[in-house]
PDB file of C-alpha atoms in Angstrom:
ATOM      1  CA  ASN A   1     -90.725  84.771 -21.498  1.00 72.00           C
ATOM      2  CA  ALA A   2     -92.303  87.786 -23.175  1.00 80.00           C
ATOM      3  CA  GLY A   3     -93.918  85.492 -25.744  1.00 92.00           C
ATOM      4  CA  VAL A   4     -94.771  87.156 -29.065  1.00 96.00           C
ATOM      5  CA  THR A   5     -94.278  90.928 -29.164  1.00 97.00           C
ATOM      6  CA  GLN A   6     -95.334  93.312 -31.921  1.00 97.00           C
ATOM      7  CA  THR A   7     -94.440  96.922 -32.576  1.00 97.00           C
ATOM      8  CA  PRO A   8     -95.872  99.434 -33.105  1.00 97.00           C
ATOM      9  CA  LYS A   9     -99.287  99.012 -31.463  1.00 96.00           C
ATOM     10  CA  PHE A  10    -100.878 101.655 -33.693  1.00 96.00           C
ATOM     11  CA  ARG A  11     -99.833 103.444 -36.840  1.00 96.00           C
ATOM     12  CA  ILE A  12    -101.388 105.798 -39.372  1.00 96.00           C
ATOM     13  CA  LEU A  13     -99.872 105.875 -42.855  1.00 96.00           C
ATOM     14  CA  LYS A  14    -100.524 107.989 -45.898  1.00 96.00           C
ATOM     15  CA  ILE A  15    -101.203 106.284 -49.227  1.00 97.00           C
ATOM     16  CA  GLY A  16     -97.922 105.317 -50.852  1.00 96.00           C
ATOM     17  CA  GLN A  17     -95.837 105.346 -47.676  1.00 97.00           C
ATOM     18  CA  SER A  18     -93.859 102.329 -46.547  1.00 96.00           C
ATOM     19  CA  MET A  19     -93.418 100.758 -43.155  1.00 96.00           C
ATOM     20  CA  THR A  20     -92.266  97.626 -41.392  1.00 97.00           C
ATOM     21  CA  LEU A  21     -94.293  95.870 -38.734  1.00 98.00           C
ATOM     22  CA  GLN A  22     -92.010  94.161 -36.245  1.00 98.00           C
ATOM     23  CA  CYS A  23     -92.614  90.762 -34.672  1.00 98.00           C
ATOM     24  CA  THR A  24     -90.330  89.011 -32.195  1.00 98.00           C
ATOM     25  CA  GLN A  25     -90.736  85.816 -30.222  1.00 96.00           C
ATOM     26  CA  ASP A  26     -88.489  84.522 -27.441  1.00 94.00           C
ATOM     27  CA  MET A  27     -89.787  80.949 -27.277  1.00 92.00           C
ATOM     28  CA  ASN A  28     -87.391  79.537 -29.884  1.00 91.00           C
ATOM     29  CA  HIS A  29     -90.339  78.677 -32.121  1.00 93.00           C
ATOM     30  CA  ASN A  30     -89.441  77.643 -35.636  1.00 93.00           C
ATOM     31  CA  TYR A  31     -92.790  78.543 -37.257  1.00 94.00           C
ATOM     32  CA  MET A  32     -93.968  82.133 -37.509  1.00 96.00           C
ATOM     33  CA  TYR A  33     -97.045  83.646 -39.212  1.00 96.00           C
ATOM     34  CA  TRP A  34     -98.528  86.982 -40.206  1.00 98.00           C
ATOM     35  CA  TYR A  35    -102.319  87.435 -40.343  1.00 96.00           C
ATOM     36  CA  ARG A  36    -104.610  90.341 -41.031  1.00 96.00           C
ATOM     37  CA  GLN A  37    -108.050  90.741 -39.522  1.00 93.00           C
ATOM     38  CA  ASP A  38    -110.694  91.600 -42.105  1.00 81.00           C
ATOM     39  CA  PRO A  39    -114.202  92.496 -40.835  1.00 74.00           C
ATOM     40  CA  GLY A  40    -116.540  89.541 -41.224  1.00 70.00           C
ATOM     41  CA  MET A  41    -113.744  87.439 -42.723  1.00 74.00           C
ATOM     42  CA  GLY A  42    -111.824  86.415 -39.634  1.00 85.00           C
ATOM     43  CA  LEU A  43    -108.068  86.059 -39.965  1.00 92.00           C
ATOM     44  CA  LYS A  44    -106.338  85.835 -43.338  1.00 93.00           C
ATOM     45  CA  LEU A  45    -102.832  84.412 -43.619  1.00 94.00           C
ATOM     46  CA  ILE A  46    -100.407  86.798 -45.347  1.00 97.00           C
ATOM     47  CA  TYR A  47     -97.049  85.014 -45.101  1.00 97.00           C
ATOM     48  CA  TYR A  48     -95.503  82.333 -42.972  1.00 96.00           C
ATOM     49  CA  SER A  49     -92.063  80.924 -42.231  1.00 96.00           C
ATOM     50  CA  VAL A  50     -91.010  77.435 -41.201  1.00 93.00           C
ATOM     51  CA  GLY A  51     -87.555  78.519 -40.071  1.00 93.00           C
ATOM     52  CA  ALA A  52     -84.812  81.094 -40.499  1.00 95.00           C
ATOM     53  CA  GLY A  53     -84.217  81.807 -44.166  1.00 95.00           C
ATOM     54  CA  ILE A  54     -87.470  80.181 -45.335  1.00 96.00           C
ATOM     55  CA  THR A  55     -90.685  82.062 -46.094  1.00 97.00           C
ATOM     56  CA  ASP A  56     -93.784  81.286 -48.115  1.00 96.00           C
ATOM     57  CA  LYS A  57     -96.977  82.988 -49.257  1.00 96.00           C
ATOM     58  CA  GLY A  58    -100.295  82.590 -47.518  1.00 94.00           C
ATOM     59  CA  GLU A  59    -103.786  83.515 -48.725  1.00 92.00           C
ATOM     60  CA  VAL A  60    -103.302  87.276 -49.230  1.00 95.00           C
ATOM     61  CA  PRO A  61     -99.599  88.074 -49.860  1.00 97.00           C
ATOM     62  CA  ASN A  62     -99.981  90.853 -52.447  1.00 96.00           C
ATOM     63  CA  GLY A  63     -98.635  94.203 -51.265  1.00 96.00           C
ATOM     64  CA  TYR A  64     -96.489  92.662 -48.526  1.00 97.00           C
ATOM     65  CA  ASN A  65     -93.004  91.244 -48.112  1.00 97.00           C
ATOM     66  CA  VAL A  66     -91.346  89.337 -45.299  1.00 97.00           C
ATOM     67  CA  SER A  67     -87.919  88.134 -44.275  1.00 96.00           C
ATOM     68  CA  ARG A  68     -86.706  85.700 -41.631  1.00 97.00           C
ATOM     69  CA  SER A  69     -83.015  86.214 -41.008  1.00 96.00           C
ATOM     70  CA  THR A  70     -83.176  84.960 -37.406  1.00 97.00           C
ATOM     71  CA  THR A  71     -85.365  82.500 -35.510  1.00 96.00           C
ATOM     72  CA  GLU A  72     -86.685  85.296 -33.282  1.00 97.00           C
ATOM     73  CA  ASP A  73     -87.717  87.969 -35.787  1.00 98.00           C
ATOM     74  CA  PHE A  74     -90.260  87.981 -38.602  1.00 98.00           C
ATOM     75  CA  PRO A  75     -90.836  91.540 -39.908  1.00 98.00           C
ATOM     76  CA  LEU A  76     -93.650  92.357 -42.339  1.00 98.00           C
ATOM     77  CA  ARG A  77     -92.984  95.072 -44.895  1.00 97.00           C
ATOM     78  CA  LEU A  78     -95.589  97.237 -46.656  1.00 95.00           C
ATOM     79  CA  GLU A  79     -93.929  98.962 -49.610  1.00 89.00           C
ATOM     80  CA  LEU A  80     -96.697 101.194 -51.020  1.00 94.00           C
ATOM     81  CA  ALA A  81     -99.477 101.466 -48.493  1.00 95.00           C
ATOM     82  CA  ALA A  82    -103.037 101.402 -49.831  1.00 96.00           C
ATOM     83  CA  PRO A  83    -106.362 102.009 -48.031  1.00 95.00           C
ATOM     84  CA  SER A  84    -107.195  98.316 -48.550  1.00 94.00           C
ATOM     85  CA  GLN A  85    -104.353  97.493 -46.154  1.00 96.00           C
ATOM     86  CA  THR A  86    -106.126  99.170 -43.255  1.00 95.00           C
ATOM     87  CA  SER A  87    -106.475  96.328 -40.798  1.00 95.00           C
ATOM     88  CA  VAL A  88    -105.281  94.802 -37.557  1.00 95.00           C
ATOM     89  CA  TYR A  89    -102.201  92.681 -38.118  1.00 97.00           C
ATOM     90  CA  PHE A  90    -101.394  89.713 -35.894  1.00 97.00           C
ATOM     91  CA  CYS A  91     -98.118  87.862 -35.708  1.00 97.00           C
ATOM     92  CA  ALA A  92     -98.069  84.316 -34.327  1.00 96.00           C
ATOM     93  CA  SER A  93     -95.568  81.558 -33.682  1.00 95.00           C
ATOM     94  CA  ARG A  94     -95.470  77.897 -32.775  1.00 91.00           C
ATOM     95  CA  ILE A  95     -92.997  75.107 -32.425  1.00 84.00           C
ATOM     96  CA  ARG A  96     -93.305  72.196 -34.792  1.00 76.00           C
ATOM     97  CA  LEU A  97     -93.431  68.920 -32.973  1.00 68.00           C
ATOM     98  CA  ALA A  98     -95.191  65.698 -33.869  1.00 62.00           C
ATOM     99  CA  GLY A  99     -98.905  65.974 -33.300  1.00 61.00           C
ATOM    100  CA  GLY A 100     -99.380  69.673 -33.853  1.00 64.00           C
ATOM    101  CA  ASN A 101     -98.786  72.440 -31.370  1.00 79.00           C
ATOM    102  CA  THR A 102    -100.497  75.572 -30.101  1.00 84.00           C
ATOM    103  CA  GLN A 103     -99.975  78.796 -31.991  1.00 88.00           C
ATOM    104  CA  TYR A 104     -99.314  81.856 -29.819  1.00 92.00           C
ATOM    105  CA  PHE A 105    -100.431  85.281 -30.963  1.00 95.00           C
ATOM    106  CA  GLY A 106     -98.973  88.721 -30.413  1.00 96.00           C
ATOM    107  CA  PRO A 107    -101.159  91.637 -29.278  1.00 96.00           C
ATOM    108  CA  GLY A 108    -101.636  93.011 -32.793  1.00 96.00           C
ATOM    109  CA  THR A 109    -100.766  96.191 -34.694  1.00 96.00           C
ATOM    110  CA  ARG A 110    -103.647  98.430 -35.762  1.00 95.00           C
ATOM    111  CA  LEU A 111    -102.785 100.092 -39.073  1.00 95.00           C
ATOM    112  CA  THR A 112    -104.811 102.808 -40.782  1.00 95.00           C
ATOM    113  CA  VAL A 113    -103.955 103.975 -44.307  1.00 95.00           C
ATOM    114  CA  LEU A 114    -105.467 107.335 -45.281  1.00 94.00           C
TER     115      LEU A 114
ATOM    116  CA  ILE B   1    -104.855  76.132 -49.409  1.00 47.00           C
ATOM    117  CA  LEU B   2    -107.271  74.369 -47.067  1.00 59.00           C
ATOM    118  CA  ASN B   3    -110.967  75.235 -47.443  1.00 80.00           C
ATOM    119  CA  VAL B   4    -112.502  75.685 -43.996  1.00 89.00           C
ATOM    120  CA  GLU B   5    -116.200  76.242 -43.307  1.00 92.00           C
ATOM    121  CA  GLN B   6    -117.649  77.169 -39.938  1.00 95.00           C
ATOM    122  CA  SER B   7    -121.345  77.181 -39.112  1.00 96.00           C
ATOM    123  CA  PRO B   8    -123.345  78.939 -38.047  1.00 96.00           C
ATOM    124  CA  GLN B   9    -121.761  82.344 -38.670  1.00 94.00           C
ATOM    125  CA  SER B  10    -123.559  83.827 -35.686  1.00 95.00           C
ATOM    126  CA  LEU B  11    -125.418  82.334 -32.751  1.00 95.00           C
ATOM    127  CA  HIS B  12    -127.490  83.804 -29.905  1.00 96.00           C
ATOM    128  CA  VAL B  13    -127.836  81.574 -26.857  1.00 96.00           C
ATOM    129  CA  GLN B  14    -129.649  82.129 -23.594  1.00 97.00           C
ATOM    130  CA  GLU B  15    -127.421  82.163 -20.503  1.00 97.00           C
ATOM    131  CA  GLY B  16    -127.399  78.700 -18.960  1.00 97.00           C
ATOM    132  CA  ASP B  17    -128.219  76.885 -22.196  1.00 97.00           C
ATOM    133  CA  SER B  18    -125.766  74.588 -23.939  1.00 97.00           C
ATOM    134  CA  THR B  19    -124.738  74.999 -27.555  1.00 97.00           C
ATOM    135  CA  ASN B  20    -122.478  73.620 -30.238  1.00 96.00           C
ATOM    136  CA  PHE B  21    -121.113  74.623 -33.630  1.00 95.00           C
ATOM    137  CA  THR B  22    -119.269  73.034 -36.510  1.00 97.00           C
ATOM    138  CA  CYS B  23    -115.988  73.254 -38.368  1.00 96.00           C
ATOM    139  CA  SER B  24    -115.758  71.449 -41.727  1.00 94.00           C
ATOM    140  CA  PHE B  25    -112.493  70.870 -43.581  1.00 91.00           C
ATOM    141  CA  PRO B  26    -111.075  68.678 -46.361  1.00 86.00           C
ATOM    142  CA  SER B  27    -110.377  65.225 -44.911  1.00 81.00           C
ATOM    143  CA  SER B  28    -107.447  64.471 -47.215  1.00 78.00           C
ATOM    144  CA  ASN B  29    -103.915  65.272 -45.968  1.00 72.00           C
ATOM    145  CA  PHE B  30    -105.170  66.125 -42.492  1.00 77.00           C
ATOM    146  CA  TYR B  31    -102.478  66.914 -39.928  1.00 80.00           C
ATOM    147  CA  ALA B  32    -104.019  68.771 -36.993  1.00 87.00           C
ATOM    148  CA  LEU B  33    -106.925  71.066 -36.093  1.00 91.00           C
ATOM    149  CA  HIS B  34    -106.818  74.088 -33.798  1.00 92.00           C
ATOM    150  CA  TRP B  35    -109.724  75.747 -31.986  1.00 95.00           C
ATOM    151  CA  TYR B  36    -109.362  79.329 -30.763  1.00 95.00           C
ATOM    152  CA  ARG B  37    -111.466  81.729 -28.733  1.00 96.00           C
ATOM    153  CA  TRP B  38    -111.251  85.348 -29.915  1.00 95.00           C
ATOM    154  CA  GLU B  39    -112.654  88.247 -27.933  1.00 93.00           C
ATOM    155  CA  THR B  40    -113.109  91.649 -29.497  1.00 86.00           C
ATOM    156  CA  ALA B  41    -109.978  93.848 -29.319  1.00 85.00           C
ATOM    157  CA  LYS B  42    -107.865  90.956 -28.050  1.00 91.00           C
ATOM    158  CA  SER B  43    -105.628  88.296 -29.596  1.00 93.00           C
ATOM    159  CA  PRO B  44    -106.947  84.798 -30.337  1.00 93.00           C
ATOM    160  CA  GLU B  45    -106.497  82.421 -27.423  1.00 93.00           C
ATOM    161  CA  ALA B  46    -105.831  78.734 -28.029  1.00 91.00           C
ATOM    162  CA  LEU B  47    -108.436  76.265 -26.764  1.00 94.00           C
ATOM    163  CA  PHE B  48    -107.481  72.896 -28.265  1.00 92.00           C
ATOM    164  CA  VAL B  49    -105.123  71.234 -30.704  1.00 91.00           C
ATOM    165  CA  MET B  50    -106.560  67.973 -32.015  1.00 91.00           C
ATOM    166  CA  THR B  51    -104.789  65.422 -34.153  1.00 88.00           C
ATOM    167  CA  LEU B  52    -106.344  61.952 -33.979  1.00 87.00           C
ATOM    168  CA  ASN B  53    -109.628  60.752 -35.420  1.00 88.00           C
ATOM    169  CA  GLY B  54    -112.054  60.371 -32.527  1.00 90.00           C
ATOM    170  CA  ASP B  55    -110.126  62.832 -30.341  1.00 90.00           C
ATOM    171  CA  GLU B  56    -112.164  64.460 -27.601  1.00 95.00           C
ATOM    172  CA  LYS B  57    -110.730  67.381 -25.642  1.00 95.00           C
ATOM    173  CA  LYS B  58    -112.228  69.232 -22.684  1.00 96.00           C
ATOM    174  CA  LYS B  59    -111.424  72.495 -20.909  1.00 93.00           C
ATOM    175  CA  GLY B  60    -113.911  73.378 -18.185  1.00 95.00           C
ATOM    176  CA  ARG B  61    -117.345  73.726 -19.790  1.00 97.00           C
ATOM    177  CA  ILE B  62    -115.936  73.656 -23.318  1.00 97.00           C
ATOM    178  CA  SER B  63    -115.228  70.449 -25.200  1.00 97.00           C
ATOM    179  CA  ALA B  64    -114.463  69.441 -28.792  1.00 97.00           C
ATOM    180  CA  THR B  65    -114.593  66.322 -30.927  1.00 97.00           C
ATOM    181  CA  LEU B  66    -112.800  65.473 -34.147  1.00 95.00           C
ATOM    182  CA  ASN B  67    -113.725  63.286 -37.121  1.00 94.00           C
ATOM    183  CA  THR B  68    -110.878  63.319 -39.623  1.00 91.00           C
ATOM    184  CA  LYS B  69    -112.430  60.693 -41.938  1.00 91.00           C
ATOM    185  CA  GLU B  70    -115.458  62.857 -42.709  1.00 92.00           C
ATOM    186  CA  GLY B  71    -113.700  66.193 -42.132  1.00 91.00           C
ATOM    187  CA  TYR B  72    -115.490  67.891 -39.255  1.00 94.00           C
ATOM    188  CA  SER B  73    -115.046  68.997 -35.674  1.00 96.00           C
ATOM    189  CA  TYR B  74    -117.674  70.087 -33.161  1.00 97.00           C
ATOM    190  CA  LEU B  75    -117.175  72.557 -30.332  1.00 97.00           C
ATOM    191  CA  TYR B  76    -119.579  72.258 -27.381  1.00 97.00           C
ATOM    192  CA  ILE B  77    -120.235  74.769 -24.619  1.00 97.00           C
ATOM    193  CA  LYS B  78    -122.203  73.527 -21.629  1.00 97.00           C
ATOM    194  CA  GLY B  79    -124.204  75.962 -19.497  1.00 97.00           C
ATOM    195  CA  SER B  80    -123.280  79.139 -21.419  1.00 97.00           C
ATOM    196  CA  GLN B  81    -122.096  82.123 -19.377  1.00 96.00           C
ATOM    197  CA  PRO B  82    -121.739  85.793 -20.423  1.00 95.00           C
ATOM    198  CA  GLU B  83    -117.948  85.406 -20.543  1.00 94.00           C
ATOM    199  CA  ASP B  84    -118.366  82.813 -23.311  1.00 96.00           C
ATOM    200  CA  SER B  85    -119.389  85.586 -25.710  1.00 96.00           C
ATOM    201  CA  ALA B  86    -116.641  85.607 -28.347  1.00 96.00           C
ATOM    202  CA  THR B  87    -115.807  84.433 -31.839  1.00 95.00           C
ATOM    203  CA  TYR B  88    -114.708  80.808 -32.028  1.00 97.00           C
ATOM    204  CA  LEU B  89    -112.243  80.019 -34.798  1.00 95.00           C
ATOM    205  CA  CYS B  90    -111.109  76.694 -36.131  1.00 94.00           C
ATOM    206  CA  ALA B  91    -107.994  76.131 -38.198  1.00 91.00           C
ATOM    207  CA  PRO B  92    -106.892  72.869 -39.790  1.00 86.00           C
ATOM    208  CA  HIS B  93    -103.269  72.930 -40.770  1.00 78.00           C
ATOM    209  CA  ASP B  94    -100.202  71.466 -42.328  1.00 76.00           C
ATOM    210  CA  ASP B  95     -97.363  74.014 -42.256  1.00 78.00           C
ATOM    211  CA  LYS B  96     -99.813  76.796 -43.054  1.00 83.00           C
ATOM    212  CA  ILE B  97    -102.575  77.500 -40.532  1.00 86.00           C
ATOM    213  CA  ILE B  98    -105.688  78.734 -42.358  1.00 87.00           C
ATOM    214  CA  PHE B  99    -108.617  79.949 -40.284  1.00 90.00           C
ATOM    215  CA  GLY B 100    -112.329  79.636 -40.900  1.00 88.00           C
ATOM    216  CA  LYS B 101    -114.440  82.803 -40.668  1.00 90.00           C
ATOM    217  CA  GLY B 102    -115.519  81.841 -37.179  1.00 93.00           C
ATOM    218  CA  THR B 103    -118.771  81.468 -35.271  1.00 96.00           C
ATOM    219  CA  ARG B 104    -119.751  84.618 -33.389  1.00 95.00           C
ATOM    220  CA  LEU B 105    -121.418  83.563 -30.124  1.00 96.00           C
ATOM    221  CA  HIS B 106    -123.624  85.997 -28.191  1.00 96.00           C
ATOM    222  CA  ILE B 107    -124.850  84.976 -24.740  1.00 96.00           C
ATOM    223  CA  LEU B 108    -128.161  86.590 -23.805  1.00 93.00           C
ATOM    224  CA  PRO B 109    -128.773  87.387 -20.105  1.00 88.00           C
TER     225      PRO B 109
END
């Protein structure tokens, strides 16, 4: 299993540009998450999904959109990039079983908005 | 949204010493608690998932306890080594997984 993969690894955007961060997992996990890493603030949850066709907002959803058309893929869309969206973005997934289960993280996408 | 507090924010520990830090969370509607180890420029790595009040988990020199009635979990590191330097995150969860800000641990040689 490749686990959780993210593309691209790095990206530089100009203010106002759009892009999609890709996230794929091959573990048949039903839950998927997007986080951003803010300095001194740890990880902030942007959006999450409990299964194909179902998404919900996290702590900091403004400026982002997501979709979950398949179990494997959970892309994150930035429509009008702003400097405040400069961050490292992590995708994660887990399977929901009784008792809680480990969340697995992708390697991250480092995004700079200039 | 779950309100998670971790303390201290930062900790300097002499190599060989033992240490511990705290994760506090609302005790109502508790489902599970995750602990992660996060090294700079890497992805968070899972340490423990804890679900039952009184749970104790151990992985090598690292262990954790859970008190769901009062809403806290402790992480212990015995005999700190340089490779223990990292940020330790806790995350209580239902469907969402919300992280605390973490405890940044520095091991001094």
